[in-house]
Amino acid sequence: VRWVRFVREDGRIAYGTAEGESIVEVVGSPLVAWEEGDVVHEPGTVRLLAPVLPSKIVAVGRNYAAHAGELGNEVPDEPMIFLKPSTAVVGHGEPIRLPANAGRIDYEGELAVVIGRVARRVRADDASAYIFGYCAANDVTARDLQKKDGQWGRAKGFDTFCPLGPYIDDEIDPLASHIELRVNGDTRQSGSTADMVFGVGELVAFISSVMTLLPGDVILTGTPPGVGPLQAGDIVDVEIEGLGALSNPVEAG
Ligand code: ZN
């Protein structure tokens, strides 16, 4: 099932499932309670939003050895986690805004895991029962500020620094999916989620041993090699096998 969240023609926000190009609206939220509905929205009549509004985004640093290496870092012996604020989230098609005087701003294409049930001290082998689905993400990062601050709250936390979408799918293999990032159509990152140091089950277990994960919370699972800067006017696409392409324009300020 491909879940979307969208603005209807009358301005109301709803959830639905993508059926081909059309969207079948459901009653309620798939993360709380929902029923099937009979309203069908034809292609082009609704505007997609980020498919989920997380209470928190837990991101994992250096989870692909080749990316850790390209920035001169070692692979950690435990997952290295940090938080991005919920207010950084934007959806497919919404602009990434480059803050003024923040230095270099990088893209990082990543697989996002969306939690479906309250998860506390979950075992890695049981993790799939707590996962609602997966979507593409861009962990936008102010690289110079990340180095300058040491703490990453500012570098990772600007508004619009967490595009998610275009939809959430629950049927992909999260440990064997091709992940690609393009800037203006040129491929900059190309990898496989098979190369993650810590797999999705291990990440859910590790993070839920620290903090309770709530329905809708998002885990960003790290980025493959090839990170680089964005400029105003760019279009950046994160495409993950089975999850479509998350596309965002880049704008100043
Ligand atoms: Zn990242």
Short mmCIF file of C-alpha atoms and ligand atoms in Angstrom, two decimals:
data_model
loop_
_atom_site.label_atom_id
_atom_site.label_comp_id
_atom_site.label_asym_id
_atom_site.label_seq_id
_atom_site.Cartn_x
_atom_site.Cartn_y
_atom_site.Cartn_z
CA VAL A 1 0.00 0.00 0.00
CA ARG A 2 1.24 3.48 -0.87
CA TRP A 3 0.07 5.98 1.75
CA VAL A 4 -0.12 9.69 0.95
CA ARG A 5 -1.16 12.80 2.87
CA PHE A 6 -2.54 15.65 0.84
CA VAL A 7 -4.53 18.88 0.63
CA ARG A 8 -7.92 18.40 -1.03
CA GLU A 9 -9.37 20.91 -3.46
CA ASP A 10 -11.51 22.33 -0.62
CA GLY A 11 -8.37 22.93 1.48
CA ARG A 12 -8.91 20.10 3.97
CA ILE A 13 -6.03 17.74 4.75
CA ALA A 14 -6.59 14.01 4.37
CA TYR A 15 -4.80 10.67 4.07
CA GLY A 16 -5.29 8.24 1.25
CA THR A 17 -3.78 5.48 -0.82
CA ALA A 18 -2.26 6.00 -4.24
CA GLU A 19 -3.93 3.72 -6.81
CA GLY A 20 -2.12 4.34 -10.05
CA GLU A 21 -2.30 8.11 -10.59
CA SER A 22 -5.47 8.52 -8.52
CA ILE A 23 -5.79 8.84 -4.75
CA VAL A 24 -8.46 7.03 -2.74
CA GLU A 25 -9.19 9.03 0.40
CA VAL A 26 -9.57 7.20 3.71
CA VAL A 27 -11.51 8.32 6.79
CA GLY A 28 -9.13 9.09 9.64
CA SER A 29 -5.37 8.54 9.86
CA PRO A 30 -3.61 5.26 9.15
CA LEU A 31 -1.34 5.93 12.15
CA VAL A 32 -4.25 6.28 14.59
CA ALA A 33 -7.52 4.81 13.30
CA TRP A 34 -8.98 4.74 9.83
CA GLU A 35 -11.68 3.24 7.62
CA GLU A 36 -11.90 2.85 3.89
CA GLY A 37 -13.56 5.70 2.06
CA ASP A 38 -15.15 6.12 -1.35
CA VAL A 39 -13.87 9.55 -2.40
CA VAL A 40 -11.45 9.26 -5.33
CA HIS A 41 -9.27 12.22 -6.31
CA GLU A 42 -8.25 12.34 -9.95
CA PRO A 43 -4.60 13.01 -10.91
CA GLY A 44 -3.51 16.61 -10.45
CA THR A 45 -6.44 17.68 -8.27
CA VAL A 46 -4.67 17.46 -4.90
CA ARG A 47 -1.35 18.69 -3.53
CA LEU A 48 0.86 16.15 -1.75
CA LEU A 49 2.19 16.94 1.72
CA ALA A 50 4.88 15.15 3.69
CA PRO A 51 3.30 11.71 4.18
CA VAL A 52 3.74 11.84 7.97
CA LEU A 53 4.11 14.43 10.74
CA PRO A 54 6.63 12.89 13.16
CA SER A 55 6.90 13.88 16.83
CA LYS A 56 10.65 13.42 16.34
CA ILE A 57 13.15 12.43 13.69
CA VAL A 58 16.02 10.27 14.87
CA ALA A 59 18.85 10.28 12.36
CA VAL A 60 21.86 7.98 12.20
CA GLY A 61 25.31 9.32 11.32
CA ARG A 62 28.04 7.41 9.46
CA ASN A 63 25.94 4.32 8.74
CA TYR A 64 27.59 3.65 5.37
CA ALA A 65 31.33 3.00 5.61
CA ALA A 66 32.11 4.71 2.30
CA HIS A 67 30.32 7.91 3.38
CA ALA A 68 32.08 7.96 6.77
CA GLY A 69 35.36 7.61 4.87
CA GLU A 70 34.66 10.43 2.43
CA LEU A 71 34.36 12.88 5.34
CA GLY A 72 37.43 11.44 7.08
CA ASN A 73 35.47 9.66 9.83
CA GLU A 74 35.60 6.14 11.24
CA VAL A 75 32.55 3.88 11.34
CA PRO A 76 31.27 3.98 14.95
CA ASP A 77 31.00 0.73 16.93
CA GLU A 78 27.45 1.63 18.01
CA PRO A 79 24.88 3.62 15.99
CA MET A 80 25.58 7.35 16.32
CA ILE A 81 22.22 9.09 16.63
CA PHE A 82 21.10 12.70 16.54
CA LEU A 83 17.74 14.48 16.39
CA LYS A 84 16.18 16.68 13.76
CA PRO A 85 13.18 18.80 14.78
CA SER A 86 9.69 17.99 13.48
CA THR A 87 9.55 21.51 12.04
CA ALA A 88 12.26 20.64 9.49
CA VAL A 89 9.83 18.40 7.58
CA VAL A 90 8.58 19.35 4.12
CA GLY A 91 6.93 17.24 1.45
CA HIS A 92 7.50 16.32 -2.16
CA GLY A 93 7.74 19.43 -4.33
CA GLU A 94 8.17 21.89 -1.47
CA PRO A 95 11.32 24.06 -1.53
CA ILE A 96 14.44 23.46 0.53
CA ARG A 97 15.42 26.95 1.72
CA LEU A 98 19.12 27.73 2.07
CA PRO A 99 19.65 29.93 5.14
CA ALA A 100 21.79 33.02 4.61
CA ASN A 101 25.36 33.05 5.94
CA ALA A 102 25.29 29.34 6.78
CA GLY A 103 28.10 28.24 4.45
CA ARG A 104 27.93 25.02 2.51
CA ILE A 105 24.56 23.20 2.56
CA ASP A 106 24.67 19.52 1.53
CA TYR A 107 22.11 16.99 0.38
CA GLU A 108 22.08 13.49 1.93
CA GLY A 109 19.74 10.95 0.31
CA GLU A 110 18.44 8.45 2.88
CA LEU A 111 15.93 5.68 3.48
CA ALA A 112 13.38 6.78 6.10
CA VAL A 113 11.68 4.29 8.42
CA VAL A 114 8.22 5.33 9.69
CA ILE A 115 7.21 3.83 13.05
CA GLY A 116 3.66 2.45 13.33
CA ARG A 117 3.31 1.38 17.00
CA VAL A 118 4.68 2.62 20.31
CA ALA A 119 8.16 1.08 20.41
CA ARG A 120 10.14 0.76 23.64
CA ARG A 121 13.01 -1.69 24.11
CA VAL A 122 12.13 -3.60 20.97
CA ARG A 123 14.29 -6.55 19.93
CA ALA A 124 15.86 -6.34 16.50
CA ASP A 125 14.09 -9.51 15.41
CA ASP A 126 10.72 -8.00 16.36
CA ALA A 127 11.30 -4.59 14.77
CA SER A 128 9.26 -5.17 11.62
CA ALA A 129 6.07 -5.41 13.73
CA TYR A 130 6.65 -1.79 14.83
CA ILE A 131 7.31 -0.35 11.39
CA PHE A 132 4.51 1.31 9.42
CA GLY A 133 6.51 1.67 6.22
CA TYR A 134 9.30 3.42 4.37
CA CYS A 135 9.82 6.56 2.32
CA ALA A 136 12.62 8.58 0.77
CA ALA A 137 14.25 11.38 2.74
CA ASN A 138 16.84 14.10 2.33
CA ASP A 139 18.88 14.83 5.48
CA VAL A 140 19.85 18.35 4.44
CA THR A 141 22.90 19.48 6.40
CA ALA A 142 24.74 22.79 6.91
CA ARG A 143 28.19 21.18 6.64
CA ASP A 144 30.29 24.13 7.80
CA LEU A 145 28.08 24.71 10.85
CA GLN A 146 28.18 20.99 11.66
CA LYS A 147 31.99 21.21 11.92
CA LYS A 148 31.98 24.56 13.70
CA ASP A 149 29.37 23.71 16.35
CA GLY A 150 30.37 20.15 17.24
CA GLN A 151 26.75 19.68 18.29
CA TRP A 152 24.58 19.16 15.21
CA GLY A 153 21.29 20.72 16.31
CA ARG A 154 21.72 23.84 14.21
CA ALA A 155 23.37 22.20 11.19
CA LYS A 156 20.63 19.58 10.87
CA GLY A 157 17.71 21.56 12.25
CA PHE A 158 16.84 24.44 9.92
CA ASP A 159 13.26 24.62 8.61
CA THR A 160 12.87 22.62 5.35
CA PHE A 161 15.98 20.48 6.10
CA CYS A 162 13.99 17.22 6.16
CA PRO A 163 12.08 16.53 2.92
CA LEU A 164 10.06 13.28 3.21
CA GLY A 165 7.97 11.49 0.59
CA PRO A 166 6.35 11.29 -1.85
CA TYR A 167 4.51 8.36 -0.21
CA ILE A 168 5.04 5.65 2.43
CA ASP A 169 5.17 2.06 1.20
CA ASP A 170 5.16 -0.99 3.45
CA GLU A 171 6.27 -3.57 0.91
CA ILE A 172 9.89 -2.82 0.04
CA ASP A 173 12.92 -4.75 1.28
CA PRO A 174 14.68 -2.11 3.41
CA LEU A 175 17.95 -4.04 3.36
CA ALA A 176 18.26 -4.45 -0.41
CA SER A 177 16.99 -1.31 -2.13
CA HIS A 178 18.85 0.85 -4.61
CA ILE A 179 19.15 4.47 -3.46
CA GLU A 180 20.08 7.28 -5.80
CA LEU A 181 20.29 11.06 -5.48
CA ARG A 182 20.34 13.43 -8.44
CA VAL A 183 20.97 17.16 -8.67
CA ASN A 184 19.47 18.69 -11.82
CA GLY A 185 19.30 15.18 -13.27
CA ASP A 186 22.97 14.31 -12.64
CA THR A 187 23.53 11.31 -10.40
CA ARG A 188 25.54 12.27 -7.29
CA GLN A 189 24.83 9.35 -4.96
CA SER A 190 24.18 5.77 -6.01
CA GLY A 191 24.21 2.97 -3.47
CA SER A 192 22.29 0.16 -1.83
CA THR A 193 20.67 -0.02 1.58
CA ALA A 194 22.44 -3.42 1.76
CA ASP A 195 25.58 -1.40 2.61
CA MET A 196 24.20 0.02 5.85
CA VAL A 197 26.52 -0.75 8.79
CA PHE A 198 23.56 -1.20 11.17
CA GLY A 199 20.40 -2.56 9.56
CA VAL A 200 16.87 -1.34 10.16
CA GLY A 201 16.12 -3.91 12.89
CA GLU A 202 19.29 -3.07 14.79
CA LEU A 203 18.53 0.65 14.53
CA VAL A 204 14.98 0.25 15.88
CA ALA A 205 16.35 -1.87 18.75
CA PHE A 206 19.16 0.56 19.57
CA ILE A 207 17.08 3.73 19.39
CA SER A 208 14.11 2.26 21.28
CA SER A 209 16.51 1.23 24.06
CA VAL A 210 17.20 4.96 24.50
CA MET A 211 13.88 6.68 23.78
CA THR A 212 10.31 5.56 23.13
CA LEU A 213 9.37 5.79 19.48
CA LEU A 214 5.81 6.92 18.79
CA PRO A 215 3.58 6.20 15.79
CA GLY A 216 4.69 8.48 12.97
CA ASP A 217 8.22 8.96 14.29
CA VAL A 218 10.88 8.75 11.60
CA ILE A 219 14.32 7.15 11.60
CA LEU A 220 16.77 8.39 8.95
CA THR A 221 19.12 5.50 8.31
CA GLY A 222 22.22 7.30 7.02
CA THR A 223 23.51 8.29 3.62
CA PRO A 224 25.67 6.50 1.05
CA PRO A 225 28.81 8.22 -0.33
CA GLY A 226 28.70 11.17 -2.72
CA VAL A 227 27.37 13.99 -0.53
CA GLY A 228 27.85 17.47 -1.89
CA PRO A 229 26.53 21.03 -1.90
CA LEU A 230 23.23 22.49 -3.08
CA GLN A 231 22.76 25.86 -4.78
CA ALA A 232 19.66 28.00 -5.17
CA GLY A 233 17.92 26.99 -8.39
CA ASP A 234 18.84 23.30 -8.12
CA ILE A 235 16.31 20.48 -8.22
CA VAL A 236 17.29 17.57 -5.95
CA ASP A 237 15.72 14.11 -6.31
CA VAL A 238 16.07 11.16 -3.92
CA GLU A 239 14.89 7.97 -5.61
CA ILE A 240 14.67 4.67 -3.73
CA GLU A 241 13.70 1.44 -5.43
CA GLY A 242 10.00 0.83 -4.77
CA LEU A 243 9.49 4.23 -3.13
CA GLY A 244 9.43 6.59 -6.09
CA ALA A 245 11.31 9.88 -6.34
CA LEU A 246 11.21 12.65 -3.75
CA SER A 247 11.89 15.88 -5.65
CA ASN A 248 12.48 19.33 -4.14
CA PRO A 249 13.54 22.65 -5.60
CA VAL A 250 16.23 24.61 -3.76
CA GLU A 251 15.69 28.30 -2.99
CA ALA A 252 17.63 31.03 -1.23
CA GLY A 253 16.50 32.04 2.28
ZN ZN B 1 22.35 11.89 7.22
#
